[in-house]
Amino acid sequence: MISEKDSGYRKNFLLIVTFIGLISIIFILSLFLAYKFSKKNIENAFVSAKANVLEESIKPYNDFFLNKLPEISFYNGYLDSATASKFVDTILIQYPFVTKVVFYDTEVKNEKYFDDGINLGNFSVGMKSVYQFKKLGTKNSGKLIGEAQVKNNVTLENFNSVSFKLINFVQKLDTNKVPSQEELFSNFTNIQSNRIDYFNIPSFEILKSYKKMVTTKLDAEPVYQQDMLSFQLDPNRIKINNTRPLLYQKVKVVPITYDPLDTSSEYVTGEITLGGPFSDYKLFFISSKSFVKKEIFSYFLPIAALLLLFYGVLVLVAFLIYRNLNINHKMFKLQYDFVTNLTHEFKTPVSVIKIAGNNIKSASSLSEKEQQMYGRILDEEADKLNGLMNKLLAFTQIENKAITLNQDEINIEDFIESTVEAHTLKHPDFNFTYEISGFRTFITDPVLLGSLFDNLAENAYKYSSPDHKKLHISARLIKDRIVFRFKDAGIGIPSSEINNIFKKFYRIQNRYNQNGSVGLGLAFCKELVNFMNGEISVKSVVDKGTEFKIVLPYNN
């Protein structure tokens, strides 16, 4: 016979420990590298994401410069104070960084000179009047602040600088080629620190007339209307759009020369120049290292979770492999024990039958008493073999649902009495008691119920000490269920074994269970109860006794 040592299911604990240790080291190393990667990525983001914050923050300025300013040219120089007031009012509301607008109502004439304008040859640019608009509040936005003589109220610097650009452009203008929009826009716009001056762009035909007016006095003496607006800008009113609030703790507009003295090693800082009319200012970014560390962890944790999931899968695979080997090992042991015990169970009656047969065969003559004795021995041992074979066959049939459940009406008192009589006859020292409550008859399969009673009664007798061989059976009808209780005063079942006693081939190691059991009795009971659509449970105290509870449906 194959011994347990020859089993192919040996548990290699060292291999399992080595595998788990290796993947644990790889897991820890992966976490370390993932954190380093996350830290480097966030540090790079702190540098690169500044451009995105700048782009989002100056979007309103770009819209103002590229879309709103060119609208002035749509009026073709015919803006008056009322129209200019409405136009400026929308700008002051829509673009908070524009704090003041000066409107120059301008004319371009041929040969007529302006005292406070720019004159070149027969080409003259001068102001008729100047208006100043300033945002004082929602109700007052667009209100005319002041209107008077030009030289008494406003400086000519803004106007002259743009006028000079206009004259230089007209002098160099190639009348055979239409200038590009970029060229026109740059020559009619003057960008300075915190200020943009803009002349409306006339048509190409008018520009050609301007070219003629520089050197020639035209007979018609034309007069052209021009509009110039000077926008005063405040960079501190730019609304910062912090697109990475979890990365930049604070973003502010500061002068280009700003250099904070209180920034210590506990902070991370960065800066980027605004450009254009705000070139004297920059965006200053500052975050504490603990604040940045939170962002590092928010980036790192999903990676760590994936690594943990992968690690968990590997550990689960290792556990399942170990569990499979362990289960196979246990199954081999159970089968080994089953074959060993079954062989012993068969061997004992077979040996007794063989001895009795030899004695009968070798005896020259047998007395009547000897014939009865040998007949009884042969009969009892044959019954043992038959009972064992029937139990194995019934177990297999029930497991495979190969039998049908009979439905016969039985008298429960008569049924229990017959069980008591059979076991008392077999074991005269077996003390039986019983009680019945709530019903007298019910419909069930008497053969299966008898097998159930016989197995539990045999267990109660077998696993009890000689002076405690007793069993109390109670049968009660509770609602639509019949509850049977089998309570003995035996050796009891350890709590650690309770979950195993209904498993096939499982045997509890104790002084009563060394030989003569194949571990099928309680497993057979559980299969019987399940087949009868019932439930079985057990509670036990070591050295006090065991109680089996069986609940079956009441059919009547």
Coordinates of C-alpha atoms in Angstrom, one line a residue:
M1 CA 0.0 0.0 0.0
I2 CA 1.2 3.6 -0.7
S3 CA 2.3 5.3 2.5
E4 CA 1.5 8.9 3.4
K5 CA 5.2 9.7 2.9
D6 CA 5.0 8.8 -0.7
S7 CA 2.4 11.5 -1.4
G8 CA 3.2 13.8 -4.3
Y9 CA 1.6 16.7 -2.4
R10 CA 4.3 17.8 -0.1
K11 CA 4.1 21.3 1.2
N12 CA 7.2 23.3 0.4
F13 CA 7.0 26.1 2.9
L14 CA 10.5 27.4 2.1
L15 CA 9.5 27.9 -1.6
I16 CA 6.3 29.7 -0.7
V17 CA 8.1 32.0 1.8
T18 CA 10.9 32.7 -0.7
F19 CA 8.4 33.6 -3.4
I20 CA 6.4 35.9 -1.1
G21 CA 9.6 37.4 0.2
L22 CA 10.9 38.1 -3.3
I23 CA 7.6 39.8 -4.5
S24 CA 7.5 41.8 -1.3
I25 CA 11.0 43.1 -2.0
I26 CA 10.0 43.9 -5.5
F27 CA 6.8 45.6 -4.2
I28 CA 8.8 47.8 -1.7
L29 CA 11.3 48.7 -4.4
S30 CA 8.5 49.6 -6.8
L31 CA 6.9 51.8 -4.2
F32 CA 10.2 53.6 -3.7
L33 CA 10.7 54.1 -7.4
A34 CA 7.1 55.2 -7.9
Y35 CA 7.5 57.8 -5.2
K36 CA 10.7 59.1 -6.7
F37 CA 9.0 59.3 -10.1
S38 CA 6.0 61.1 -8.6
K39 CA 8.3 63.6 -6.9
K40 CA 10.3 64.3 -10.0
N41 CA 7.1 64.6 -12.1
I42 CA 5.5 67.1 -9.7
E43 CA 8.8 69.1 -9.4
N44 CA 8.9 69.3 -13.2
A45 CA 5.2 70.3 -13.3
F46 CA 5.9 73.1 -10.8
V47 CA 8.3 74.6 -13.4
S48 CA 6.3 73.8 -16.6
A49 CA 2.7 74.5 -15.4
K50 CA 3.6 78.2 -14.8
A51 CA 3.2 78.9 -18.5
N52 CA -0.3 77.4 -18.4
V53 CA -1.3 79.6 -15.5
L54 CA 0.1 82.6 -17.3
E55 CA -1.7 81.7 -20.5
E56 CA -5.1 81.3 -18.7
S57 CA -4.6 84.4 -16.6
I58 CA -3.8 86.7 -19.6
K59 CA -6.6 85.3 -21.8
P60 CA -8.8 88.4 -21.1
Y61 CA -5.9 90.7 -22.0
N62 CA -5.3 88.8 -25.3
D63 CA -9.0 89.0 -26.1
F64 CA -8.9 92.8 -25.4
F65 CA -5.7 93.3 -27.5
L66 CA -6.5 91.1 -30.4
N67 CA -10.3 91.5 -30.6
K68 CA -11.6 94.5 -28.8
L69 CA -9.0 97.1 -29.9
P70 CA -9.5 96.5 -33.6
E71 CA -13.2 97.3 -33.2
I72 CA -12.2 101.0 -32.9
S73 CA -11.4 100.9 -36.6
F74 CA -15.0 99.9 -37.4
Y75 CA -16.1 103.4 -36.6
N76 CA -13.8 104.9 -39.4
G77 CA -12.8 107.8 -37.2
Y78 CA -16.4 109.0 -36.5
L79 CA -16.5 108.3 -32.8
D80 CA -18.0 111.1 -30.8
S81 CA -18.0 111.5 -27.0
A82 CA -21.3 109.7 -26.5
T83 CA -20.4 106.7 -28.7
A84 CA -17.0 106.6 -27.2
S85 CA -18.5 106.6 -23.7
K86 CA -20.6 103.6 -24.5
F87 CA -17.7 101.7 -26.1
V88 CA -15.4 102.4 -23.2
D89 CA -18.0 101.5 -20.7
T90 CA -18.1 97.9 -22.1
I91 CA -14.4 97.7 -21.9
L92 CA -14.2 98.9 -18.3
I93 CA -16.8 96.3 -17.3
Q94 CA -15.5 93.5 -19.3
Y95 CA -11.7 94.0 -18.6
P96 CA -11.1 95.0 -15.0
F97 CA -7.4 95.6 -15.6
V98 CA -8.3 98.7 -17.8
T99 CA -8.6 101.5 -15.2
K100 CA -8.8 104.6 -17.4
V101 CA -9.3 105.5 -21.1
V102 CA -8.5 108.8 -22.8
F103 CA -10.3 109.5 -26.0
Y104 CA -8.7 111.8 -28.6
D105 CA -11.1 113.1 -31.2
T106 CA -8.6 113.7 -34.1
E107 CA -8.5 115.2 -37.6
V108 CA -6.0 114.8 -40.4
K109 CA -5.9 117.9 -42.8
N110 CA -4.0 119.1 -45.8
E111 CA -1.9 122.2 -45.3
K112 CA -3.7 123.5 -42.2
Y113 CA -1.5 123.4 -39.2
F114 CA -2.4 122.5 -35.6
D115 CA -0.8 124.3 -32.8
D116 CA -0.9 121.2 -30.6
G117 CA -0.5 118.6 -33.3
I118 CA 2.1 117.0 -35.6
N119 CA 2.9 118.7 -38.9
L120 CA 4.9 117.3 -41.8
G121 CA 4.8 119.2 -45.1
N122 CA 1.2 119.5 -46.0
F123 CA 0.2 116.7 -43.7
S124 CA -1.2 117.7 -40.3
V125 CA -2.6 115.6 -37.4
G126 CA -4.3 117.4 -34.5
M127 CA -6.8 117.0 -31.8
K128 CA -10.2 118.6 -31.7
S129 CA -11.0 117.6 -28.2
V130 CA -10.1 115.1 -25.5
Y131 CA -12.3 113.1 -23.1
Q132 CA -11.3 111.1 -20.2
F133 CA -13.3 108.1 -19.0
K134 CA -12.7 106.4 -15.7
K135 CA -14.4 103.6 -13.8
L136 CA -15.8 104.9 -10.6
G137 CA -18.3 102.1 -10.0
T138 CA -21.0 100.1 -11.8
K139 CA -23.4 103.1 -11.9
N140 CA -20.7 105.6 -13.0
S141 CA -18.8 103.4 -15.5
G142 CA -18.6 105.2 -18.8
K143 CA -19.4 108.6 -17.2
L144 CA -17.6 111.5 -18.8
I145 CA -15.0 112.7 -16.3
G146 CA -13.7 115.8 -17.9
E147 CA -13.7 117.8 -21.2
A148 CA -11.7 121.0 -21.8
Q149 CA -9.0 122.5 -23.9
V150 CA -6.3 120.0 -24.8
K151 CA -3.3 121.8 -23.6
N152 CA -4.8 122.7 -20.2
N153 CA -5.9 119.2 -19.2
V154 CA -3.8 116.4 -20.8
T155 CA -0.3 115.8 -21.9
L156 CA 0.5 115.6 -25.5
E157 CA 3.1 112.8 -25.0
N158 CA 0.7 109.9 -25.7
F159 CA -0.9 111.5 -28.7
N160 CA 2.4 112.7 -30.2
S161 CA 4.1 109.3 -29.9
V162 CA 1.4 107.6 -31.9
S163 CA 1.2 110.5 -34.4
F164 CA 4.9 110.2 -35.1
K165 CA 4.4 106.5 -35.8
L166 CA 1.6 107.3 -38.2
I167 CA 3.7 109.9 -40.1
N168 CA 6.7 107.6 -40.3
F169 CA 4.5 104.9 -41.7
V170 CA 2.9 107.2 -44.2
Q171 CA 6.3 108.4 -45.4
K172 CA 7.5 104.8 -46.0
L173 CA 4.2 103.5 -47.4
D174 CA 4.5 101.7 -50.7
T175 CA 1.2 102.7 -52.5
N176 CA 1.6 99.8 -55.0
K177 CA 1.4 97.2 -52.2
V178 CA -1.4 96.7 -49.7
P179 CA 0.2 96.5 -46.2
S180 CA -0.5 93.4 -44.1
Q181 CA -2.8 93.6 -41.1
E182 CA 0.1 92.8 -38.8
E183 CA 2.1 95.8 -40.3
L184 CA -0.9 98.1 -39.9
F185 CA -1.7 97.0 -36.4
S186 CA 1.9 97.5 -35.2
N187 CA 2.2 101.0 -36.7
F188 CA -1.1 102.2 -35.4
T189 CA -0.5 100.9 -31.9
N190 CA 1.9 102.1 -29.3
I191 CA 2.6 99.7 -26.4
Q192 CA 4.3 101.1 -23.3
S193 CA 4.5 100.2 -19.7
N194 CA 1.0 99.8 -18.3
R195 CA -0.5 101.6 -21.4
I196 CA -1.7 101.0 -24.9
D197 CA -2.4 103.8 -27.4
Y198 CA -4.4 102.9 -30.5
F199 CA -5.2 104.9 -33.7
N200 CA -8.1 103.6 -35.8
I201 CA -6.7 102.1 -39.0
P202 CA -8.0 103.9 -42.1
S203 CA -8.6 102.2 -45.5
F204 CA -5.8 101.8 -48.0
E205 CA -7.3 104.5 -50.2
I206 CA -7.2 107.0 -47.4
L207 CA -3.6 105.9 -46.6
K208 CA -2.7 106.7 -50.2
S209 CA -4.3 110.1 -49.8
Y210 CA -2.2 110.6 -46.6
K211 CA 0.9 109.8 -48.7
K212 CA 0.0 112.5 -51.3
M213 CA -0.8 115.0 -48.6
V214 CA 2.8 114.9 -47.2
T215 CA 4.3 116.5 -50.4
T216 CA 1.3 118.0 -52.2
K217 CA -1.4 120.5 -51.5
L218 CA -4.5 118.9 -52.8
D219 CA -7.2 121.1 -54.5
A220 CA -10.0 119.6 -52.5
E221 CA -8.2 120.2 -49.2
P222 CA -9.6 117.0 -47.7
V223 CA -10.2 116.5 -43.9
Y224 CA -10.2 113.0 -42.5
Q225 CA -11.5 111.9 -39.1
Q226 CA -9.3 109.8 -36.9
D227 CA -9.9 108.4 -33.4
M228 CA -7.2 107.6 -30.9
L229 CA -7.8 105.9 -27.5
S230 CA -5.2 105.5 -24.8
F231 CA -5.8 102.7 -22.3
Q232 CA -4.3 102.9 -18.8
L233 CA -3.7 99.3 -17.5
D234 CA -3.2 98.0 -14.0
P235 CA -1.5 94.6 -13.8
N236 CA -2.6 94.1 -10.2
R237 CA -6.2 93.9 -11.5
I238 CA -5.4 90.9 -13.7
K239 CA -7.5 88.0 -12.3
I240 CA -5.1 85.1 -11.6
N241 CA -6.5 81.8 -13.0
N242 CA -4.6 79.2 -10.9
T243 CA -5.1 76.1 -13.1
R244 CA -3.1 74.0 -10.6
P245 CA -4.5 75.0 -7.1
L246 CA -3.1 71.8 -5.6
L247 CA 0.4 72.6 -6.9
Y248 CA 0.6 76.4 -6.4
Q249 CA -0.4 77.5 -3.0
K250 CA -0.3 81.2 -3.9
V251 CA 0.1 83.1 -7.2
K252 CA 0.4 86.9 -7.3
V253 CA 1.4 89.7 -9.6
V254 CA 4.5 91.5 -8.4
P255 CA 7.1 93.9 -9.9
I256 CA 9.9 92.3 -11.9
T257 CA 12.3 93.4 -9.3
Y258 CA 10.4 91.7 -6.5
D259 CA 12.6 89.4 -4.4
P260 CA 11.1 88.2 -1.1
L261 CA 13.4 88.1 1.8
D262 CA 11.3 85.9 4.0
T263 CA 11.4 82.8 1.6
S264 CA 13.1 80.0 3.5
S265 CA 14.1 76.5 2.6
E266 CA 10.6 75.5 3.6
Y267 CA 9.1 77.0 0.5
V268 CA 9.3 76.3 -3.3
T269 CA 9.0 79.4 -5.5
G270 CA 8.9 80.2 -9.2
E271 CA 8.2 83.2 -11.5
I272 CA 7.3 84.0 -15.1
T273 CA 7.2 87.5 -16.8
L274 CA 3.9 88.8 -18.0
G275 CA 5.2 90.5 -21.1
G276 CA 3.6 93.2 -23.4
P277 CA 2.5 96.3 -21.5
F278 CA 3.0 94.3 -18.2
S279 CA 6.6 93.5 -18.9
D280 CA 7.7 95.3 -15.7
Y281 CA 5.7 92.7 -13.8
K282 CA 5.8 89.0 -13.3
L283 CA 3.7 86.2 -11.8
F284 CA 5.2 84.9 -8.6
F285 CA 4.4 81.3 -7.5
I286 CA 5.0 80.1 -3.9
S287 CA 4.1 76.9 -2.1
S288 CA 5.3 75.3 1.1
K289 CA 7.1 72.0 0.7
S290 CA 4.4 70.3 2.8
F291 CA 1.8 71.6 0.4
V292 CA 3.7 70.3 -2.6
K293 CA 4.2 67.0 -0.8
K294 CA 0.4 66.6 -0.7
E295 CA 0.3 66.9 -4.5
I296 CA 3.2 64.4 -4.8
F297 CA 1.2 61.9 -2.7
S298 CA -2.0 62.5 -4.6
Y299 CA 0.0 61.6 -7.8
F300 CA 1.8 58.7 -6.0
L301 CA -1.2 57.0 -4.3
P302 CA -3.0 55.8 -7.5
I303 CA 0.3 54.3 -8.7
A304 CA 0.8 52.7 -5.2
A305 CA -2.8 51.4 -5.3
L306 CA -2.1 49.7 -8.7
L307 CA 1.2 48.2 -7.4
L308 CA -0.6 47.0 -4.2
L309 CA -3.3 45.4 -6.4
F310 CA -0.7 43.6 -8.5
Y311 CA 1.1 42.6 -5.3
G312 CA -2.1 41.3 -3.8
V313 CA -2.9 39.3 -7.0
L314 CA 0.6 37.7 -6.7
V315 CA 0.1 36.9 -3.0
L316 CA -3.4 35.5 -3.8
V317 CA -1.9 33.3 -6.5
A318 CA 0.8 32.1 -4.0
F319 CA -1.9 31.5 -1.5
L320 CA -4.1 29.6 -3.9
I321 CA -1.2 27.4 -5.0
Y322 CA -0.4 26.7 -1.4
R323 CA -4.0 26.1 -0.6
N324 CA -4.4 23.8 -3.6
L325 CA -1.3 21.8 -2.5
N326 CA -2.6 21.8 1.1
I327 CA -6.1 20.6 0.0
N328 CA -4.6 17.9 -2.2
H329 CA -2.4 16.8 0.7
K330 CA -5.4 16.7 3.0
M331 CA -7.4 14.8 0.4
F332 CA -4.7 12.3 0.0
K333 CA -4.5 11.9 3.8
L334 CA -8.3 11.5 4.0
Q335 CA -8.3 8.9 1.2
Y336 CA -5.4 7.1 2.8
D337 CA -7.1 7.0 6.1
F338 CA -10.4 5.9 4.4
V339 CA -8.7 3.1 2.5
T340 CA -6.9 2.0 5.7
N341 CA -10.0 2.0 7.9
L342 CA -12.2 0.5 5.2
T343 CA -9.7 -2.3 4.8
H344 CA -9.7 -2.9 8.5
E345 CA -13.5 -2.8 8.6
F346 CA -13.7 -5.4 5.9
K347 CA -10.8 -7.4 7.2
T348 CA -12.2 -8.0 10.6
P349 CA -15.5 -9.7 9.6
V350 CA -13.8 -11.5 6.7
S351 CA -11.2 -12.9 9.1
V352 CA -13.9 -14.0 11.6
I353 CA -15.9 -15.6 8.8
K354 CA -12.8 -17.4 7.5
I355 CA -11.9 -18.7 11.0
A356 CA -15.4 -19.9 11.6
G357 CA -15.5 -21.6 8.2
N358 CA -12.1 -23.3 8.8
N359 CA -13.3 -24.5 12.2
I360 CA -16.5 -25.9 10.7
K361 CA -14.5 -27.5 7.8
S362 CA -11.9 -29.1 10.1
A363 CA -14.3 -30.3 12.8
S364 CA -15.2 -34.0 12.4
S365 CA -18.6 -33.3 14.1
L366 CA -20.3 -30.3 15.5
S367 CA -22.7 -30.2 18.5
E368 CA -25.9 -28.4 18.2
K369 CA -24.6 -25.6 20.5
E370 CA -21.5 -25.3 18.3
Q371 CA -23.6 -25.1 15.1
Q372 CA -25.8 -22.3 16.6
M373 CA -22.6 -20.4 17.8
Y374 CA -21.0 -20.6 14.4
G375 CA -24.2 -19.8 12.6
R376 CA -24.7 -16.7 14.8
I377 CA -21.1 -15.6 14.1
L378 CA -21.4 -16.0 10.4
D379 CA -24.8 -14.2 10.4
E380 CA -23.5 -11.3 12.5
E381 CA -20.3 -10.8 10.4
A382 CA -22.2 -11.0 7.2
D383 CA -24.6 -8.4 8.5
K384 CA -21.7 -6.1 9.3
L385 CA -20.3 -6.5 5.8
N386 CA -23.7 -5.9 4.3
G387 CA -24.4 -2.8 6.5
L388 CA -21.0 -1.3 5.5
M389 CA -21.6 -1.9 1.8
N390 CA -25.2 -0.5 2.1
K391 CA -23.9 2.6 3.8
L392 CA -21.3 3.2 1.1
L393 CA -23.9 2.5 -1.7
A394 CA -26.5 4.8 -0.1
F395 CA -24.1 7.6 0.4
T396 CA -23.0 7.5 -3.2
Q397 CA -26.7 7.3 -4.4
I398 CA -27.7 10.3 -2.2
E399 CA -24.8 12.4 -3.3
N400 CA -25.6 11.8 -7.0
K401 CA -29.4 12.1 -6.5
A402 CA -29.8 8.6 -7.8
I403 CA -32.6 7.7 -5.4
T404 CA -36.1 9.1 -5.0
L405 CA -37.6 10.4 -1.7
N406 CA -40.5 8.3 -0.6
Q407 CA -43.5 9.9 1.0
D408 CA -45.1 7.7 3.7
E409 CA -47.0 8.6 6.8
I410 CA -45.4 7.4 10.0
N411 CA -46.4 7.5 13.6
I412 CA -43.5 9.3 15.3
E413 CA -43.9 7.5 18.6
D414 CA -44.0 4.1 17.1
F415 CA -41.0 5.0 14.9
I416 CA -38.9 6.2 17.9
E417 CA -39.9 3.1 19.9
S418 CA -38.7 0.8 17.2
T419 CA -35.3 2.6 17.1
V420 CA -35.0 2.4 20.9
E421 CA -35.9 -1.3 21.0
A422 CA -33.4 -2.1 18.2
H423 CA -30.5 -0.3 19.9
T424 CA -31.4 -1.5 23.4
L425 CA -31.4 -5.1 22.1
K426 CA -28.0 -4.5 20.5
H427 CA -26.6 -2.5 23.4
P428 CA -28.4 -3.5 26.7
D429 CA -26.4 -0.8 28.6
F430 CA -27.7 2.0 26.3
N431 CA -30.1 4.2 28.2
F432 CA -32.7 5.8 25.9
T433 CA -35.3 8.5 26.7
Y434 CA -37.6 10.5 24.4
E435 CA -40.3 13.0 24.3
I436 CA -42.8 14.1 21.6
S437 CA -44.7 17.5 21.5
G438 CA -47.2 19.0 19.0
F439 CA -47.7 16.2 16.5
R440 CA -48.2 12.4 16.2
T441 CA -47.8 11.7 12.5
F442 CA -46.1 13.2 9.5
I443 CA -45.1 12.3 6.0
T444 CA -41.5 11.4 5.2
D445 CA -39.2 8.7 3.9
P446 CA -39.0 6.1 6.8
V447 CA -35.9 4.4 5.5
L448 CA -33.9 7.6 5.2
L449 CA -35.2 8.8 8.6
G450 CA -34.3 5.4 10.1
S451 CA -30.8 5.6 8.7
L452 CA -30.5 9.1 10.2
F453 CA -31.7 7.9 13.7
D454 CA -29.4 4.8 13.6
N455 CA -26.3 6.8 12.7
L456 CA -26.8 9.4 15.4
A457 CA -27.7 6.7 18.0
E458 CA -24.6 4.6 17.1
N459 CA -22.4 7.8 17.5
A460 CA -24.0 8.6 20.9
Y461 CA -23.2 5.0 22.1
K462 CA -19.7 4.8 20.5
Y463 CA -18.4 8.2 21.8
S464 CA -19.6 7.9 25.4
S465 CA -17.8 6.4 28.4
P466 CA -19.2 3.1 29.8
D467 CA -21.0 4.9 32.7
H468 CA -22.5 7.7 30.4
K469 CA -24.1 5.7 27.6
K470 CA -27.3 7.6 27.3
L471 CA -29.3 9.4 24.7
H472 CA -32.4 11.7 24.9
I473 CA -34.4 12.2 21.7
S474 CA -37.0 15.1 21.5
A475 CA -39.4 15.7 18.6
R476 CA -41.3 18.9 18.5
L477 CA -43.5 20.7 15.9
I478 CA -42.6 24.4 15.8
K479 CA -44.7 26.3 13.3
D480 CA -44.3 24.3 10.0
R481 CA -41.1 22.6 11.0
I482 CA -40.3 19.4 12.9
V483 CA -37.3 19.8 15.2
F484 CA -35.4 16.7 16.4
R485 CA -32.8 16.9 19.1
F486 CA -30.4 14.1 19.9
K487 CA -28.6 14.9 23.2
D488 CA -26.0 12.5 24.7
A489 CA -23.6 12.7 27.7
G490 CA -20.6 11.6 25.7
I491 CA -17.0 12.9 25.4
G492 CA -18.1 15.9 23.3
I493 CA -16.5 17.6 20.3
P494 CA -13.7 20.2 20.5
S495 CA -14.8 23.6 19.2
S496 CA -11.9 23.6 16.7
E497 CA -13.4 20.4 15.1
I498 CA -17.0 21.5 14.9
N499 CA -16.7 22.8 11.3
N500 CA -15.0 19.6 10.1
I501 CA -17.2 16.8 11.5
F502 CA -19.6 16.8 8.5
K503 CA -16.8 16.4 5.9
K504 CA -16.3 13.0 4.2
F505 CA -13.6 10.8 5.5
Y506 CA -12.8 13.2 8.3
R507 CA -12.2 11.5 11.7
I508 CA -11.6 13.3 15.1
Q509 CA -8.5 11.8 16.7
N510 CA -9.5 10.5 20.1
R511 CA -9.3 7.3 22.2
Y512 CA -12.7 6.0 20.8
N513 CA -11.8 6.6 17.1
Q514 CA -8.5 4.9 16.5
N515 CA -10.1 2.0 14.6
G516 CA -13.5 1.0 13.3
S517 CA -14.5 4.3 11.6
V518 CA -14.1 5.5 8.0
G519 CA -15.4 9.0 8.6
L520 CA -18.6 8.6 6.8
G521 CA -21.3 8.6 9.5
L522 CA -21.9 12.3 10.1
A523 CA -21.2 13.2 6.4
F524 CA -23.8 10.6 5.6
C525 CA -26.2 12.3 8.1
K526 CA -25.7 15.7 6.5
E527 CA -26.3 14.4 3.0
L528 CA -29.5 12.6 4.2
V529 CA -30.8 15.8 5.8
N530 CA -30.0 17.9 2.8
F531 CA -31.7 15.3 0.6
M532 CA -34.8 15.6 2.8
N533 CA -34.8 19.4 2.4
G534 CA -33.8 19.9 6.0
E535 CA -31.0 21.4 8.1
I536 CA -28.6 19.9 10.6
S537 CA -26.5 21.7 13.3
V538 CA -24.5 20.7 16.4
K539 CA -23.4 22.2 19.6
S540 CA -21.1 20.4 22.0
V541 CA -19.1 20.8 25.2
V542 CA -16.0 18.6 25.8
D543 CA -16.6 16.0 28.5
K544 CA -20.2 17.2 28.9
G545 CA -22.0 15.9 25.8
T546 CA -23.2 16.7 22.3
E547 CA -26.6 17.8 20.9
F548 CA -27.5 17.4 17.2
K549 CA -30.4 19.5 16.0
I550 CA -32.3 18.4 12.8
V551 CA -35.0 20.6 11.3
L552 CA -37.3 18.9 8.7
P553 CA -40.3 20.3 6.8
Y554 CA -43.6 19.2 8.3
N555 CA -45.7 17.4 5.7
N556 CA -49.2 16.2 6.8

